[in-house]
GROMACS .gro file of N, CA and C in nm:
model
  153
    1MET      N    1   1.223  -0.156   0.674
    1MET     CA    2   1.170  -0.246   0.765
    1MET      C    3   1.169  -0.228   0.893
    2ALA      N    4   1.275  -0.117   0.919
    2ALA     CA    5   1.321  -0.125   1.067
    2ALA      C    6   1.271  -0.004   1.110
    3ALA      N    7   1.196   0.077   1.020
    3ALA     CA    8   1.118   0.181   1.047
    3ALA      C    9   0.978   0.165   1.095
    4VAL      N   10   0.926   0.048   1.048
    4VAL     CA   11   0.795   0.034   1.082
    4VAL      C   12   0.801  -0.034   1.212
    5SER      N   13   0.916  -0.103   1.237
    5SER     CA   14   0.911  -0.158   1.353
    5SER      C   15   0.920  -0.071   1.496
    6GLU      N   16   0.972   0.052   1.457
    6GLU     CA   17   0.965   0.129   1.562
    6GLU      C   18   0.874   0.177   1.615
    7ARG      N   19   0.828   0.180   1.762
    7ARG     CA   20   0.722   0.218   1.795
    7ARG      C   21   0.637   0.358   1.772
    8GLU      N   22   0.707   0.459   1.753
    8GLU     CA   23   0.679   0.608   1.682
    8GLU      C   24   0.635   0.589   1.556
    9MET      N   25   0.727   0.526   1.473
    9MET     CA   26   0.657   0.532   1.346
    9MET      C   27   0.562   0.455   1.322
   10SER      N   28   0.527   0.325   1.394
   10SER     CA   29   0.427   0.269   1.390
   10SER      C   30   0.286   0.328   1.420
   11GLU      N   31   0.295   0.415   1.542
   11GLU     CA   32   0.195   0.470   1.575
   11GLU      C   33   0.118   0.594   1.488
   12ARG      N   34   0.229   0.642   1.409
   12ARG     CA   35   0.198   0.761   1.331
   12ARG      C   36   0.112   0.678   1.206
   13ILE      N   37   0.150   0.539   1.169
   13ILE     CA   38   0.082   0.484   1.056
   13ILE      C   39  -0.059   0.449   1.106
   14GLU      N   40  -0.050   0.383   1.214
   14GLU     CA   41  -0.189   0.363   1.278
   14GLU      C   42  -0.254   0.499   1.278
   15LYS      N   43  -0.241   0.600   1.320
   15LYS     CA   44  -0.320   0.719   1.331
   15LYS      C   45  -0.363   0.780   1.184
   16MET      N   46  -0.318   0.709   1.054
   16MET     CA   47  -0.331   0.728   0.959
   16MET      C   48  -0.472   0.652   0.879
   17GLY      N   49  -0.468   0.557   0.982
   17GLY     CA   50  -0.602   0.455   0.964
   17GLY      C   51  -0.510   0.309   0.887
   18LEU      N   52  -0.361   0.317   0.874
   18LEU     CA   53  -0.332   0.213   0.816
   18LEU      C   54  -0.272   0.113   0.901
   19VAL      N   55  -0.220  -0.008   0.858
   19VAL     CA   56  -0.171  -0.104   0.943
   19VAL      C   57  -0.026  -0.124   0.906
   20PRO      N   58   0.038  -0.072   1.020
   20PRO     CA   59   0.196  -0.115   0.980
   20PRO      C   60   0.214  -0.259   0.938
   21ARG      N   61   0.316  -0.303   0.841
   21ARG     CA   62   0.345  -0.413   0.802
   21ARG      C   63   0.484  -0.424   0.759
   22PRO      N   64   0.562  -0.481   0.854
   22PRO     CA   65   0.689  -0.460   0.807
   22PRO      C   66   0.726  -0.561   0.669
   23GLN      N   67   0.808  -0.505   0.561
   23GLN     CA   68   0.833  -0.626   0.464
   23GLN      C   69   0.990  -0.581   0.432
   24THR      N   70   1.013  -0.645   0.324
   24THR     CA   71   1.142  -0.653   0.278
   24THR      C   72   1.097  -0.576   0.120
   25LEU      N   73   1.186  -0.514   0.068
   25LEU     CA   74   1.201  -0.407  -0.040
   25LEU      C   75   1.103  -0.516  -0.161
   26ASP      N   76   1.152  -0.621  -0.180
   26ASP     CA   77   1.105  -0.740  -0.275
   26ASP      C   78   0.947  -0.778  -0.229
   27GLU      N   79   0.945  -0.790  -0.114
   27GLU     CA   80   0.780  -0.794  -0.109
   27GLU      C   81   0.720  -0.674  -0.134
   28ALA      N   82   0.789  -0.559  -0.083
   28ALA     CA   83   0.700  -0.433  -0.119
   28ALA      C   84   0.683  -0.413  -0.236
   29SER      N   85   0.780  -0.405  -0.311
   29SER     CA   86   0.776  -0.431  -0.476
   29SER      C   87   0.665  -0.520  -0.543
   30ARG      N   88   0.614  -0.625  -0.471
   30ARG     CA   89   0.539  -0.703  -0.532
   30ARG      C   90   0.396  -0.705  -0.519
   31PHE      N   91   0.393  -0.627  -0.361
   31PHE     CA   92   0.255  -0.555  -0.332
   31PHE      C   93   0.224  -0.454  -0.403
   32VAL      N   94   0.272  -0.362  -0.434
   32VAL     CA   95   0.282  -0.257  -0.486
   32VAL      C   96   0.219  -0.270  -0.656
   33ALA      N   97   0.288  -0.378  -0.710
   33ALA     CA   98   0.293  -0.408  -0.819
   33ALA      C   99   0.113  -0.484  -0.810
   34ALA      N  100   0.096  -0.562  -0.756
   34ALA     CA  101  -0.027  -0.665  -0.749
   34ALA      C  102  -0.143  -0.507  -0.726
   35GLU      N  103  -0.115  -0.451  -0.608
   35GLU     CA  104  -0.197  -0.351  -0.615
   35GLU      C  105  -0.247  -0.246  -0.754
   36GLY      N  106  -0.145  -0.217  -0.820
   36GLY     CA  107  -0.167  -0.150  -0.912
   36GLY      C  108  -0.249  -0.223  -1.037
   37GLU      N  109  -0.224  -0.321  -1.038
   37GLU     CA  110  -0.285  -0.427  -1.125
   37GLU      C  111  -0.451  -0.414  -1.073
   38LYS      N  112  -0.479  -0.457  -0.921
   38LYS     CA  113  -0.576  -0.487  -0.894
   38LYS      C  114  -0.684  -0.358  -0.922
   39TRP      N  115  -0.637  -0.216  -0.919
   39TRP     CA  116  -0.699  -0.093  -0.935
   39TRP      C  117  -0.701  -0.088  -1.088
   40ALA      N  118  -0.610  -0.068  -1.155
   40ALA     CA  119  -0.641  -0.108  -1.323
   40ALA      C  120  -0.739  -0.178  -1.344
   41ARG      N  121  -0.762  -0.282  -1.302
   41ARG     CA  122  -0.896  -0.380  -1.335
   41ARG      C  123  -1.002  -0.285  -1.327
   42ALA      N  124  -1.035  -0.226  -1.179
   42ALA     CA  125  -1.121  -0.187  -1.120
   42ALA      C  126  -1.174  -0.059  -1.204
   43VAL      N  127  -1.124   0.020  -1.254
   43VAL     CA  128  -1.091   0.130  -1.316
   43VAL      C  129  -1.161   0.119  -1.471
   44VAL      N  130  -1.123  -0.001  -1.522
   44VAL     CA  131  -1.146  -0.073  -1.664
   44VAL      C  132  -1.303  -0.089  -1.630
   45ALA      N  133  -1.316  -0.191  -1.540
   45ALA     CA  134  -1.434  -0.247  -1.510
   45ALA      C  135  -1.576  -0.138  -1.462
   46SER      N  136  -1.517  -0.008  -1.422
   46SER     CA  137  -1.601   0.095  -1.388
   46SER      C  138  -1.679   0.182  -1.510
   47GLY      N  139  -1.561   0.157  -1.608
   47GLY     CA  140  -1.609   0.261  -1.710
   47GLY      C  141  -1.529   0.409  -1.684
   48ALA      N  142  -1.489   0.441  -1.611
   48ALA     CA  143  -1.442   0.578  -1.533
   48ALA      C  144  -1.330   0.606  -1.677
   49THR      N  145  -1.316   0.749  -1.691
   49THR     CA  146  -1.227   0.792  -1.779
   49THR      C  147  -1.176   0.934  -1.724
   50ALA      N  148  -1.052   0.949  -1.774
   50ALA     CA  149  -0.979   1.069  -1.722
   50ALA      C  150  -1.039   1.181  -1.838
   51GLU      N  151  -1.080   1.334  -1.728
   51GLU     CA  152  -1.134   1.429  -1.801
   51GLU      C  153  -1.036   1.540  -1.783
   0.00000   0.00000   0.00000
């Protein structure tokens, strides 16, 4: 959380087109899990397959 609060790191994150968002480890873990579930559903719905 401290790294994202540092100005230089926040600027680097913003240059990548992202929005810096300080989170605890637990919050970050829940976010990553939710994103994985969301995108897994999107892949299944799209009918995409690995080749």
